[in-house]
CSV table of C-alpha atoms in Angstrom, one decimal:
chain,number,residue,atom,x,y,z
A,1,MET,CA,-0.1,0.0,0.1
A,2,LYS,CA,2.7,2.5,0.9
A,3,ILE,CA,4.6,1.7,-2.4
A,4,ARG,CA,1.5,2.5,-4.3
A,5,CYS,CA,1.0,5.7,-2.5
A,6,VAL,CA,4.7,6.7,-3.1
A,7,ALA,CA,4.3,5.8,-6.8
A,8,LEU,CA,1.2,7.7,-7.1
A,9,LEU,CA,2.7,10.9,-5.4
A,10,ALA,CA,5.8,10.6,-7.6
A,11,SER,CA,3.5,10.5,-10.7
A,12,PHE,CA,1.7,13.5,-9.7
A,13,SER,CA,4.9,15.4,-8.8
A,14,LEU,CA,6.3,14.5,-12.4
A,15,ALA,CA,3.1,15.6,-14.0
A,16,SER,CA,3.0,18.9,-12.3
A,17,PHE,CA,6.7,19.5,-13.0
A,18,GLY,CA,6.0,18.9,-16.6
A,19,SER,CA,3.2,21.3,-16.8
A,20,LEU,CA,5.3,24.0,-14.9
A,21,ALA,CA,8.1,23.6,-17.2
A,22,ALA,CA,5.7,24.1,-20.1
A,23,ASP,CA,4.6,27.5,-18.7
A,24,PHE,CA,8.0,28.8,-19.7
A,25,ASP,CA,8.6,27.4,-23.0
A,26,GLY,CA,7.3,30.3,-25.0
A,27,SER,CA,3.7,29.0,-25.6
A,28,LYS,CA,2.1,31.3,-22.9
A,29,PRO,CA,2.2,35.0,-22.1
A,30,LEU,CA,4.1,35.7,-19.1
A,31,ILE,CA,4.2,38.6,-16.4
A,32,CYS,CA,7.7,39.2,-15.1
A,33,ALA,CA,8.7,41.2,-11.9
A,34,THR,CA,12.1,42.9,-11.9
A,35,VAL,CA,13.7,42.5,-8.4
A,36,GLU,CA,17.3,43.7,-8.5
A,37,ALA,CA,19.3,46.0,-10.8
A,38,HIS,CA,22.9,46.9,-11.4
A,39,ASP,CA,24.1,50.1,-13.1
A,40,CYS,CA,27.4,49.7,-14.7
A,41,ASP,CA,29.7,52.4,-16.2
A,42,SER,CA,33.2,51.7,-17.9
A,43,GLY,CA,36.0,51.6,-15.5
A,44,MET,CA,33.9,51.7,-12.5
A,45,LEU,CA,32.3,49.2,-10.2
A,46,CYS,CA,28.6,48.4,-10.8
A,47,GLU,CA,26.0,49.9,-8.3
A,48,ARG,CA,23.4,47.6,-7.1
A,49,SER,CA,19.9,49.2,-6.7
A,50,LEU,CA,16.3,48.6,-7.2
A,51,PRO,CA,14.9,48.6,-10.7
A,52,ALA,CA,12.9,51.7,-10.1
A,53,ASP,CA,16.1,53.5,-9.1
A,54,ILE,CA,17.3,53.1,-12.7
A,55,GLY,CA,13.8,53.7,-14.3
A,56,ALA,CA,13.1,50.1,-15.1
A,57,PRO,CA,9.6,49.0,-15.0
A,58,GLN,CA,8.7,46.9,-11.9
A,59,PHE,CA,6.6,44.5,-14.1
A,60,LEU,CA,6.9,43.4,-17.8
A,61,ARG,CA,4.5,41.4,-19.9
A,62,VAL,CA,6.0,39.0,-22.4
A,63,ASP,CA,3.6,38.2,-25.4
A,64,PHE,CA,5.4,35.5,-27.3
A,65,ALA,CA,2.5,35.4,-29.9
A,66,LYS,CA,2.6,39.1,-30.6
A,67,LYS,CA,6.3,39.3,-30.1
A,68,VAL,CA,6.3,42.1,-27.8
A,69,ILE,CA,7.4,43.1,-24.3
A,70,VAL,CA,5.0,45.6,-22.5
A,71,GLY,CA,5.9,47.7,-19.6
A,72,ALA,CA,3.8,50.3,-17.7
A,73,ARG,CA,4.9,53.2,-20.2
A,74,ARG,CA,5.7,51.6,-23.4
A,75,ALA,CA,5.9,48.5,-25.6
A,76,THR,CA,8.8,47.2,-27.5
A,77,PRO,CA,8.9,44.7,-30.3
A,78,ILE,CA,10.8,41.5,-29.8
A,79,GLN,CA,13.3,41.5,-32.7
A,80,PHE,CA,15.0,38.2,-32.2
A,81,MET,CA,13.9,35.1,-30.3
A,82,ASP,CA,15.8,31.8,-29.8
A,83,LYS,CA,14.2,29.0,-28.0
A,84,LEU,CA,17.1,26.8,-26.8
A,85,GLU,CA,16.8,23.6,-24.5
A,86,ASN,CA,17.1,25.5,-21.1
A,87,GLN,CA,16.3,29.0,-22.1
A,88,ILE,CA,14.6,31.5,-24.4
A,89,LEU,CA,16.6,34.4,-25.5
A,90,LEU,CA,14.7,37.6,-26.5
A,91,GLN,CA,16.4,40.7,-28.1
A,92,GLY,CA,15.4,44.0,-29.3
A,93,THR,CA,16.1,47.8,-29.1
A,94,GLU,CA,14.4,50.6,-27.2
A,95,LEU,CA,15.4,54.4,-26.6
A,96,GLY,CA,19.0,54.0,-27.8
A,97,PHE,CA,19.7,50.7,-25.9
A,98,ALA,CA,20.0,47.1,-27.1
A,99,TRP,CA,18.4,44.8,-24.8
A,100,THR,CA,18.5,41.0,-24.1
A,101,ILE,CA,16.2,38.9,-21.8
A,102,ALA,CA,17.3,35.4,-20.8
A,103,LEU,CA,14.4,33.3,-19.6
A,104,ASP,CA,15.0,30.0,-17.7
A,105,LYS,CA,12.5,27.4,-19.1
A,106,GLU,CA,12.5,25.4,-16.1
A,107,ASP,CA,11.6,27.9,-13.2
A,108,GLY,CA,11.0,31.3,-15.0
A,109,SER,CA,13.8,33.1,-13.6
A,110,MET,CA,15.1,36.0,-15.9
A,111,SER,CA,18.2,38.1,-16.5
A,112,ALA,CA,18.0,41.2,-18.6
A,113,THR,CA,20.7,43.6,-19.9
A,114,LEU,CA,20.3,46.9,-21.6
A,115,VAL,CA,23.3,48.4,-23.1
A,116,ASN,CA,24.6,51.5,-25.1
A,117,ARG,CA,28.0,52.8,-25.7
A,118,ASP,CA,28.1,54.6,-22.3
A,119,GLU,CA,26.5,52.2,-19.8
A,120,VAL,CA,25.0,48.8,-19.0
A,121,PHE,CA,22.1,48.1,-16.8
A,122,VAL,CA,21.5,44.4,-15.5
A,123,LEU,CA,18.3,43.2,-14.2
A,124,PHE,CA,17.1,40.1,-12.4
A,125,GLY,CA,13.7,38.9,-11.7
A,126,ALA,CA,11.2,36.1,-12.1
A,127,CYS,CA,8.3,35.4,-14.4
A,128,THR,CA,5.0,33.6,-14.1
A,129,PRO,CA,2.2,32.7,-16.6
A,130,MET,CA,-0.6,35.1,-17.1
């Protein structure tokens, strides 16, 4: 009886994990929260701050079907998307910056960079399906 219960729980766990992993495969829209930011200038140490301190939105919506990232004030098109085994890479340009978002397909964690010739911003956060 105990073996059957353990086997049943294991199968539920694996089924849940499979559906969770599918949440971050690019098939569903996501909402992402930025939680940590770093502001980096050439020749200087990066300064750690909150995303709002550098003007980054607190929340971003990722719409894979429409190929757009939507923040509180503006939307920007996803110009390049690469779905790899463990991550999805998204890239585009906005307000004189090139940006990249790397989304972990297993847990929804994300890293983002915004770069121009003078400075680099690095953001960390997490996403969840909408």
